[in-house]
JSON list of C-alpha atoms in Angstrom, two decimals:
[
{"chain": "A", "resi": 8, "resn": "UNK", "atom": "CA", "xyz": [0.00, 0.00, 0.00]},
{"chain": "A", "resi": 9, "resn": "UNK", "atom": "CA", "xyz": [1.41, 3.62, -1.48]},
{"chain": "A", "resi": 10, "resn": "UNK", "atom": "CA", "xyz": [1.22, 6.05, 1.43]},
{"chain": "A", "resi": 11, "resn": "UNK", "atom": "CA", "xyz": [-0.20, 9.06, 0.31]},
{"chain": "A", "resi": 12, "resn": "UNK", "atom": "CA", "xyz": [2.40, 11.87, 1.95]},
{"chain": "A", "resi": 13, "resn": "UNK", "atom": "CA", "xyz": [4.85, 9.96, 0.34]},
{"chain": "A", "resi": 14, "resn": "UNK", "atom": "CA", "xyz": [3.08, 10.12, -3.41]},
{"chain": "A", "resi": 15, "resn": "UNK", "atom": "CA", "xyz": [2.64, 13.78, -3.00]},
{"chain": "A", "resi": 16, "resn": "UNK", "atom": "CA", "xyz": [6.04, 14.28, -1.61]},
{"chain": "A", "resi": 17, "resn": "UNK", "atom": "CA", "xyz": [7.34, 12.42, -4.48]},
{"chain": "A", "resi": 18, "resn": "UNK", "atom": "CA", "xyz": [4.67, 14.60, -7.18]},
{"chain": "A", "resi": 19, "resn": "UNK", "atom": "CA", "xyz": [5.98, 17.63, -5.58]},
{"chain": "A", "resi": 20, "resn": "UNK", "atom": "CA", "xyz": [9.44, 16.62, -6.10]},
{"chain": "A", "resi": 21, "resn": "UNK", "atom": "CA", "xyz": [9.46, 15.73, -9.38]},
{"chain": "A", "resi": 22, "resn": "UNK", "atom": "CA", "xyz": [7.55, 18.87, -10.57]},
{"chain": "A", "resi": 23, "resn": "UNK", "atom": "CA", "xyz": [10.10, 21.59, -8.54]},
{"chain": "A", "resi": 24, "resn": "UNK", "atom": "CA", "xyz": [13.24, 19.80, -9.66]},
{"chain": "A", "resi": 25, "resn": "UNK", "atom": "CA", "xyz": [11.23, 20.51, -13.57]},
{"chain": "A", "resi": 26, "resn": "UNK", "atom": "CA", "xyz": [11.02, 23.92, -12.84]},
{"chain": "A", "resi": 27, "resn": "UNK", "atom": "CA", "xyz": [13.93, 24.27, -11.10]},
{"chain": "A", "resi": 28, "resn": "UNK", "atom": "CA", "xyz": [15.68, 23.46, -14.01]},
{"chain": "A", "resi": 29, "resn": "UNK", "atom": "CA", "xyz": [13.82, 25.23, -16.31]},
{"chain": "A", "resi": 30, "resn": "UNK", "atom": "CA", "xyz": [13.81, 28.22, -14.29]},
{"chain": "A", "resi": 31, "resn": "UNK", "atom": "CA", "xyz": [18.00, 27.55, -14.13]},
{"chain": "A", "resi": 32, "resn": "UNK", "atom": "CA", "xyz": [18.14, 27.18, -17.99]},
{"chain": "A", "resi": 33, "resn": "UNK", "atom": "CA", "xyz": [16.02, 30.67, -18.59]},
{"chain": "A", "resi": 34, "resn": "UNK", "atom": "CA", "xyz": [17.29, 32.28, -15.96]},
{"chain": "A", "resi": 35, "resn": "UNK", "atom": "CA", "xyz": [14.56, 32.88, -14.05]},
{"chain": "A", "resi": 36, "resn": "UNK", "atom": "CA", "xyz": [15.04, 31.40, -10.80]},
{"chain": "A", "resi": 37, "resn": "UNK", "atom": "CA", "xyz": [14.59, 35.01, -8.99]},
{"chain": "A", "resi": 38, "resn": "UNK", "atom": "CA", "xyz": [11.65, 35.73, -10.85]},
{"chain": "A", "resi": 39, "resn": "UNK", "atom": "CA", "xyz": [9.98, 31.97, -10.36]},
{"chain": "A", "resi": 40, "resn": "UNK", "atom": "CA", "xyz": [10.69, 32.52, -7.23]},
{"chain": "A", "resi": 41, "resn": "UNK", "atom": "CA", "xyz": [9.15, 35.75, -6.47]},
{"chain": "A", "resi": 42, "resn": "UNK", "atom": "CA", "xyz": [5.56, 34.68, -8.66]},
{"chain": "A", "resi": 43, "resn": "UNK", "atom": "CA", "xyz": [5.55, 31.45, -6.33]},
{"chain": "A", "resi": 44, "resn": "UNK", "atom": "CA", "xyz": [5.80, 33.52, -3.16]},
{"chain": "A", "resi": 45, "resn": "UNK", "atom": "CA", "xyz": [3.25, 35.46, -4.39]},
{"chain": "A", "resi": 46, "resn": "UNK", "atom": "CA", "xyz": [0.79, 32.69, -4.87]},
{"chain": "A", "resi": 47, "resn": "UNK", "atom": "CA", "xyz": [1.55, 31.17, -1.56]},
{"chain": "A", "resi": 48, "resn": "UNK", "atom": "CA", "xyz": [0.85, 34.92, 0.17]},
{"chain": "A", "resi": 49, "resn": "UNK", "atom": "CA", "xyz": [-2.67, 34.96, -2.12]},
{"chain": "A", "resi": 50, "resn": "UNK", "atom": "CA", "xyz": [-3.38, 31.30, -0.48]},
{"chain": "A", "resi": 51, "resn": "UNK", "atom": "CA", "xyz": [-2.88, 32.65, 2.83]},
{"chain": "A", "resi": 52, "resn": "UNK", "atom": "CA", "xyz": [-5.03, 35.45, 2.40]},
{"chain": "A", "resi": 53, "resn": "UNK", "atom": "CA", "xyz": [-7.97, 33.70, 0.46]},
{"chain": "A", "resi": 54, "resn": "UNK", "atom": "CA", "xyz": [-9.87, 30.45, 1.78]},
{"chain": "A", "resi": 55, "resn": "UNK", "atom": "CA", "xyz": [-11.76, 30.57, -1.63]},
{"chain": "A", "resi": 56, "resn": "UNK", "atom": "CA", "xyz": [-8.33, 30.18, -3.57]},
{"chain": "A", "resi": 57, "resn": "UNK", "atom": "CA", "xyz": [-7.79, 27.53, -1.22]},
{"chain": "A", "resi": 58, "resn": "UNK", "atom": "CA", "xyz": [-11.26, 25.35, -1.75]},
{"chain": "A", "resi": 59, "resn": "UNK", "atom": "CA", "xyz": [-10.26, 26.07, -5.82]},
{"chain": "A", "resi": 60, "resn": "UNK", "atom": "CA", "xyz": [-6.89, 24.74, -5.04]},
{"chain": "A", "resi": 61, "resn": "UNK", "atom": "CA", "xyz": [-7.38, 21.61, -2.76]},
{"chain": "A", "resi": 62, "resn": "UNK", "atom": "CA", "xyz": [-11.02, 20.87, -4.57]},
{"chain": "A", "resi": 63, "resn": "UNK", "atom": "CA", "xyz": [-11.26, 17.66, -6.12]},
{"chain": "A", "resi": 64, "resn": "UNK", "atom": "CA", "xyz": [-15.02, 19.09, -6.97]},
{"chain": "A", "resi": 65, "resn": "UNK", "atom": "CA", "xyz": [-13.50, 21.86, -9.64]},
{"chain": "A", "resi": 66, "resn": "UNK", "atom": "CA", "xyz": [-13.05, 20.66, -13.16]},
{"chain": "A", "resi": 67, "resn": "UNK", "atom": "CA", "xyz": [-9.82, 21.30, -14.19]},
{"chain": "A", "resi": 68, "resn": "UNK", "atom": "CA", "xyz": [-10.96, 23.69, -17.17]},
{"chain": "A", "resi": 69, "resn": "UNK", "atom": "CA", "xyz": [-12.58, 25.50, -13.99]},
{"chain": "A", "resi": 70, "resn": "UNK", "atom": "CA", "xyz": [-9.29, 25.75, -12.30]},
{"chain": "A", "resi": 71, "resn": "UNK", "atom": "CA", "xyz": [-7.64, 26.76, -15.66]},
{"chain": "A", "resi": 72, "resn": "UNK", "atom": "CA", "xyz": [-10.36, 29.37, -16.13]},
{"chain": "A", "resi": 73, "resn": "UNK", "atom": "CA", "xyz": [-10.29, 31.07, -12.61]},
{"chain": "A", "resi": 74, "resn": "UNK", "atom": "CA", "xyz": [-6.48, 30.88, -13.12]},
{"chain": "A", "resi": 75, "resn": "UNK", "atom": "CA", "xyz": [-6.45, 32.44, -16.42]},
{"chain": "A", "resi": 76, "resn": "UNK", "atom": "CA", "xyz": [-8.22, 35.36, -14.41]},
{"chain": "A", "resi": 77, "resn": "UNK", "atom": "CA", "xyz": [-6.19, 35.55, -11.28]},
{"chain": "A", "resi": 78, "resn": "UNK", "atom": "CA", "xyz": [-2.71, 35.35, -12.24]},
{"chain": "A", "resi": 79, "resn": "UNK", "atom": "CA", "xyz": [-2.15, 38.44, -14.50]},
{"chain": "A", "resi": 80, "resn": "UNK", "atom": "CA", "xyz": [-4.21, 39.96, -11.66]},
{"chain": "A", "resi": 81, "resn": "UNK", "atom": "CA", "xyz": [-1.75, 39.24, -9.51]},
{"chain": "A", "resi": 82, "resn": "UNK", "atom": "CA", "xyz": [1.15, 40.05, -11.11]},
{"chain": "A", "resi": 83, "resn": "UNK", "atom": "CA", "xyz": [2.03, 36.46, -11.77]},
{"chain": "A", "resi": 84, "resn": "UNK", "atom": "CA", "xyz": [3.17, 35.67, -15.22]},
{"chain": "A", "resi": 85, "resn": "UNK", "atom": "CA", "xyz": [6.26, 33.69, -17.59]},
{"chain": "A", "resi": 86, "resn": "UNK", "atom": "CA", "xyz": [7.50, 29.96, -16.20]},
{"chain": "A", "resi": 87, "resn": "UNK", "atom": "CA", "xyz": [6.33, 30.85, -12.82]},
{"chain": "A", "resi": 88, "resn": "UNK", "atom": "CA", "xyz": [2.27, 30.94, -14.55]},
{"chain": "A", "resi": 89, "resn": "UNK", "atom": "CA", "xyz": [2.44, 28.27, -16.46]},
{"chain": "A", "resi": 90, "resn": "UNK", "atom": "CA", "xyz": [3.99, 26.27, -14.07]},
{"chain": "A", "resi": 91, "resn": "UNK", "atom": "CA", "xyz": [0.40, 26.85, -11.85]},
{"chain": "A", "resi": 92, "resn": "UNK", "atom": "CA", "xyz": [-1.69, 26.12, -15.30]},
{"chain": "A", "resi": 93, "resn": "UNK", "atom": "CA", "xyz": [0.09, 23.37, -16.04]},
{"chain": "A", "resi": 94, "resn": "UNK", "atom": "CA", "xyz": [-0.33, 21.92, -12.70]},
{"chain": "A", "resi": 95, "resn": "UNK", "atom": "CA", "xyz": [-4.12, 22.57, -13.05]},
{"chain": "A", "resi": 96, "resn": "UNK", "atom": "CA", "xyz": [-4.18, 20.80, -16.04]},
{"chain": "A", "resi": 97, "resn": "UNK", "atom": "CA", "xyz": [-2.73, 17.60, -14.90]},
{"chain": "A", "resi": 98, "resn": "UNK", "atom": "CA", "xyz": [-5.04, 18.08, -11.79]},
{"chain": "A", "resi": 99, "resn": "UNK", "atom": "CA", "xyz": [-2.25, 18.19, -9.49]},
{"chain": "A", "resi": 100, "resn": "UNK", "atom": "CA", "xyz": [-3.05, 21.77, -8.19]},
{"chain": "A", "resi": 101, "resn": "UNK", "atom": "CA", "xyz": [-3.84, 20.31, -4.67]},
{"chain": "A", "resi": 102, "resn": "UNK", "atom": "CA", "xyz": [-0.22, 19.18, -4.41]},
{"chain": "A", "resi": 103, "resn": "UNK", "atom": "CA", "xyz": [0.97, 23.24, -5.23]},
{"chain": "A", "resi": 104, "resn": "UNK", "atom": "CA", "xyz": [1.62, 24.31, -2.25]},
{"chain": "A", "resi": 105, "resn": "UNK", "atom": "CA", "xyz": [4.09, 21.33, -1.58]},
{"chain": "A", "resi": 106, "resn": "UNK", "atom": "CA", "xyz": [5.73, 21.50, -5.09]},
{"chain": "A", "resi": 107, "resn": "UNK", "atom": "CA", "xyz": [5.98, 25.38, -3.75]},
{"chain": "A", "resi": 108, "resn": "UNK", "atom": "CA", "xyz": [7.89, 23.69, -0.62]},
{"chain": "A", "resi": 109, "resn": "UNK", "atom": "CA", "xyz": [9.65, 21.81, -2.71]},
{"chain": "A", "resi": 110, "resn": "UNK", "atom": "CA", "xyz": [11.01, 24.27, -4.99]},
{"chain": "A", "resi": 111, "resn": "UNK", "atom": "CA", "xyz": [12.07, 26.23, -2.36]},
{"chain": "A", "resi": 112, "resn": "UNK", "atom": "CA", "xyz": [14.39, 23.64, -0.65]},
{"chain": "A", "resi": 113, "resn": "UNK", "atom": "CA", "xyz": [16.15, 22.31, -3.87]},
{"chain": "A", "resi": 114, "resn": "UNK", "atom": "CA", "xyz": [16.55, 26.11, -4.23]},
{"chain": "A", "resi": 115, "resn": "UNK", "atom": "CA", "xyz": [18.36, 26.60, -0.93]},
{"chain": "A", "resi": 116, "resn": "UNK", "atom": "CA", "xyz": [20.35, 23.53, -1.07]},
{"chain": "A", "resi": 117, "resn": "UNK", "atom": "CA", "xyz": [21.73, 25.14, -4.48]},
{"chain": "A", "resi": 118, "resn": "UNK", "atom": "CA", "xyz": [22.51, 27.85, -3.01]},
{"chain": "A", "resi": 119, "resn": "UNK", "atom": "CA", "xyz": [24.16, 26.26, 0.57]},
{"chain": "A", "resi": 120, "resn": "UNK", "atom": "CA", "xyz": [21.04, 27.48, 2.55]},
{"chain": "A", "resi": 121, "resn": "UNK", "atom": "CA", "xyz": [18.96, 25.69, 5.06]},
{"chain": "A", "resi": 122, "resn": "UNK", "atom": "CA", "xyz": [16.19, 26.70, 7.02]},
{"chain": "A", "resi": 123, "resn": "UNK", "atom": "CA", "xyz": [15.78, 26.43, 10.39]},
{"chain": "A", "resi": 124, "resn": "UNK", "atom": "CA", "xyz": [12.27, 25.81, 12.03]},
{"chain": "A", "resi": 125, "resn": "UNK", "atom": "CA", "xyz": [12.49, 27.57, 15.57]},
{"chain": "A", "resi": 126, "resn": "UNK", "atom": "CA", "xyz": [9.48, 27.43, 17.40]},
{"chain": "A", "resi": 127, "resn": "UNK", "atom": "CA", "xyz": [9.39, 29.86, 20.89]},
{"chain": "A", "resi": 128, "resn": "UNK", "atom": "CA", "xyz": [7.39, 30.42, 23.90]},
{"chain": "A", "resi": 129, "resn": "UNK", "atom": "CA", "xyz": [7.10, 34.06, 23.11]},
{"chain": "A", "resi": 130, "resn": "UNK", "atom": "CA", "xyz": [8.26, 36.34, 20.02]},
{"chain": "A", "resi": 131, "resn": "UNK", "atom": "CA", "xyz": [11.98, 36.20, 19.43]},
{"chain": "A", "resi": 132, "resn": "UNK", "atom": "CA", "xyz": [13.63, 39.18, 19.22]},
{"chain": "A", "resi": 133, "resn": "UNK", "atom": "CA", "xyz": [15.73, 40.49, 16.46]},
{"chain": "A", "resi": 134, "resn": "UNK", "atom": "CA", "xyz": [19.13, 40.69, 18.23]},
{"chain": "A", "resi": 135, "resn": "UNK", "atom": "CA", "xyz": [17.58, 36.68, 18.95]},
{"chain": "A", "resi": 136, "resn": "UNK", "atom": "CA", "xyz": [17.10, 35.87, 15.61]},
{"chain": "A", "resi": 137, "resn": "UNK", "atom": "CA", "xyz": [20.64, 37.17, 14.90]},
{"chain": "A", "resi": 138, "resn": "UNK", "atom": "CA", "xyz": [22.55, 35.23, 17.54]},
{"chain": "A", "resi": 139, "resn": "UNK", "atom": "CA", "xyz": [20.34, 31.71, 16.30]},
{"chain": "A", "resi": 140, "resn": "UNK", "atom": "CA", "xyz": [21.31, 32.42, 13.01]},
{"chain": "A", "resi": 141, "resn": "UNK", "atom": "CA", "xyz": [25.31, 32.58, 13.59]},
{"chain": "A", "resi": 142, "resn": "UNK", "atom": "CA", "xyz": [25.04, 30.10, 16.15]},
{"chain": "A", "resi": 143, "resn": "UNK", "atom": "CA", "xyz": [23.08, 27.47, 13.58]},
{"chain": "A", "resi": 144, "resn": "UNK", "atom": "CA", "xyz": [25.53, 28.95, 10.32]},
{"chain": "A", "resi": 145, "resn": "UNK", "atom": "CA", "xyz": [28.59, 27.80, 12.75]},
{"chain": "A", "resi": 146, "resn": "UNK", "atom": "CA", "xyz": [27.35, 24.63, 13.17]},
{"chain": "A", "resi": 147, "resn": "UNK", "atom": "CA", "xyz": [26.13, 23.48, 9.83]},
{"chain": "A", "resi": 148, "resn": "UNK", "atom": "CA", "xyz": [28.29, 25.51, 7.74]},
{"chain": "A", "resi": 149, "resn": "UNK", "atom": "CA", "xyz": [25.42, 26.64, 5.93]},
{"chain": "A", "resi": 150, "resn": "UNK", "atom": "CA", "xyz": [23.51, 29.93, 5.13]},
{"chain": "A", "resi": 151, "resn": "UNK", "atom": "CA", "xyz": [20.61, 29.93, 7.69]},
{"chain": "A", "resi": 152, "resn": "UNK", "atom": "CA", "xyz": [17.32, 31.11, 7.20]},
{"chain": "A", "resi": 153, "resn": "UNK", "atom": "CA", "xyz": [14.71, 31.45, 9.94]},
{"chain": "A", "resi": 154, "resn": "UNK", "atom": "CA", "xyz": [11.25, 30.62, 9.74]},
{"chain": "A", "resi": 155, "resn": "UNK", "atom": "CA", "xyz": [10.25, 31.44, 13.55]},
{"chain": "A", "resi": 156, "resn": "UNK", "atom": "CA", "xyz": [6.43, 30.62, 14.99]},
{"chain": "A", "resi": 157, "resn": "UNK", "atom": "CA", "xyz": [5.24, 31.28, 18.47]},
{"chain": "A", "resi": 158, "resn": "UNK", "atom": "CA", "xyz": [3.52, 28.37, 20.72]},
{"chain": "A", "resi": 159, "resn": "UNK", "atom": "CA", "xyz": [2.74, 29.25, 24.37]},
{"chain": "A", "resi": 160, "resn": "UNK", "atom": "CA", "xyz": [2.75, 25.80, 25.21]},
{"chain": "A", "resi": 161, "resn": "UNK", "atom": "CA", "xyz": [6.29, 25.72, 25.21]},
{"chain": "A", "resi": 162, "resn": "UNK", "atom": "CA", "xyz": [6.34, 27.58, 28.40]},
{"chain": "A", "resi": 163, "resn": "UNK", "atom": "CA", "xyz": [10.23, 28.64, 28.01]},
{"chain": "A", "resi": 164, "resn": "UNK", "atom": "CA", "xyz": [13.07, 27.47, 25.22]},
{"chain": "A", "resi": 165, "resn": "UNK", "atom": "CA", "xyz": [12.75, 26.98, 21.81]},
{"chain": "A", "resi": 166, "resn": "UNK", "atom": "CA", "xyz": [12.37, 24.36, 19.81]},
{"chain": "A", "resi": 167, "resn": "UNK", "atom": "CA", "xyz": [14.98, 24.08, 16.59]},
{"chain": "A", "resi": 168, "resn": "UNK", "atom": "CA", "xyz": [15.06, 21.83, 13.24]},
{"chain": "A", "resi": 169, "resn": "UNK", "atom": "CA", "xyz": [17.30, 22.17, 10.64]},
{"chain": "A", "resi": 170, "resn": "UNK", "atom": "CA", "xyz": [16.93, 19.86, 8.41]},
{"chain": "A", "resi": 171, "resn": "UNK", "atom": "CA", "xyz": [16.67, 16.29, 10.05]},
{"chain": "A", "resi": 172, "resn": "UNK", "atom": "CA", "xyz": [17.95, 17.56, 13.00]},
{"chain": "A", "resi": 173, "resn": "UNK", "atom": "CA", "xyz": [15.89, 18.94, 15.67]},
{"chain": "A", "resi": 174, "resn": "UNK", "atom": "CA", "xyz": [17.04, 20.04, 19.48]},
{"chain": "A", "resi": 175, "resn": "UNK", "atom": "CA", "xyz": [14.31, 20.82, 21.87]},
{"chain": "A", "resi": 176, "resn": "UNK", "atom": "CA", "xyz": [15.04, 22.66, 25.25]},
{"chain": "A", "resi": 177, "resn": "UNK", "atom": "CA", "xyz": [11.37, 23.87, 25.77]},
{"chain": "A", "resi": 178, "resn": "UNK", "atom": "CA", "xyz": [10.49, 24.04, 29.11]},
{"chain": "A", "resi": 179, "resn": "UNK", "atom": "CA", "xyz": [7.40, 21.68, 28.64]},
{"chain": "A", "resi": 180, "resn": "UNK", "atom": "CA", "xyz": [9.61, 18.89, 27.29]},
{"chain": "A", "resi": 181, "resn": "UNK", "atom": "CA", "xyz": [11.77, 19.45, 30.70]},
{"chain": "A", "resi": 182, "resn": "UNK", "atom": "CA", "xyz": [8.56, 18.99, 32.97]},
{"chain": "A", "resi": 183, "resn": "UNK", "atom": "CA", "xyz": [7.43, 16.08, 30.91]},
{"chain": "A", "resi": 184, "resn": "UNK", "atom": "CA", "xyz": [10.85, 14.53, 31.29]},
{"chain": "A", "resi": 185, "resn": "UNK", "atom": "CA", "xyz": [11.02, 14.63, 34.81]},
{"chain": "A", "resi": 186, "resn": "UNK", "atom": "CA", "xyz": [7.21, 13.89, 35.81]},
{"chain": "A", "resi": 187, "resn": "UNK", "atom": "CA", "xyz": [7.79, 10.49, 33.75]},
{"chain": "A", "resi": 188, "resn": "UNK", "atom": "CA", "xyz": [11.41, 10.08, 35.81]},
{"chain": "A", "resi": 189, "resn": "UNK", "atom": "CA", "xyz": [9.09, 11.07, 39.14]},
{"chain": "A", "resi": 190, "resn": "UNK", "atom": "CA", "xyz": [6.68, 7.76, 38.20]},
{"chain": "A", "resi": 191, "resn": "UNK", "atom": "CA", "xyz": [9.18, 5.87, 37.17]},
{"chain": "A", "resi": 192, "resn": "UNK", "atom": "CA", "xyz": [10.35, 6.15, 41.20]},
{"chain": "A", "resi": 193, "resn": "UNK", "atom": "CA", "xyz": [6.95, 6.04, 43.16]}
]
């Protein structure tokens, strides 16, 4: 049995290392870049884009059609476009914002970046943010980027992945870890 994060993962793939290399060969990566960004920021801001997107209701000349529309709209045109179109027309839109993902890390890795998933108990500041990112560059010998989120749950620490590896000294792990020492005792 095919999991299915795996066939999308694998979809997603396959379509940004296409227009990764396209984009490479036209020299367009900045620009591909920029329209994709753009899309993703127009999927945050709209649930309707999203139900069009994710949809397996919509037709796939639907999708085209609202697309056709909303792009030039949006300032979205070239590889980047028909990249979107083309993705509607093989009715693989719903797996766009992974092939988005994906883009962006074969993008990165080309360029000796990673990103680095911190997750804090409060808003990190930007004198923070600068110490993480030396701190993380020093140790992976890579350009860091940050892509920080805030969960009160944490209580205190942070939370960091980069890549496969993650270290968590949240305060919540540290309680958890010593109430299950505390049964283990009593």
């Amino acid at each position: 049995m095919t999991d299915n994060t795996t066939l999308v993962s694998g979809v997603a793939k396959r379509y940004a290392a296409a227009l990764l290399e396209l984009a490479e060969d036209g020299g367009a990566t900045l620009a591909v870049e920029r329209d994709l960004t753009a899309f993703e920021a127009m999927l945050a801001e709209s649930a309707d884009l999203v139900r069009l997107v994710r949809s397996p209701v919509f037709t796939a000349d639907e999708q085209l059609a609202a697309l056709d529309a909303l792009l030039p709209k949006a300032g979205i045109s070239g590889l980047a476009a028909n990249f979107v179109k083309l993705a509607a027309k093989n009715r693989r839109l719903y797996v766009l914002p992974d092939m988005i993902k994906a883009f962006r890390a074969l993008l990165a890795e080309k360029r000796g970046e990673a990103t680095a998933e911190v997750v804090s108990a409060a808003a990190l500041s930007d004198a923070h943010v600068a110490a993480l990112k030396e701190a993380l560059s020093a140790s992976t010998g890579k350009k860091i980027n940050i892509a920080a989120r805030v969960d009160p749950a944490l209580i205190g620490g942070l939370v960091v992945k980069v890549g496969s590896r993650m270290v968590d000294t949240s305060l919540r792990t540290k309680l958890n870890s010593l109430k299950f020492a505390m049964k283990e005792v009593g």
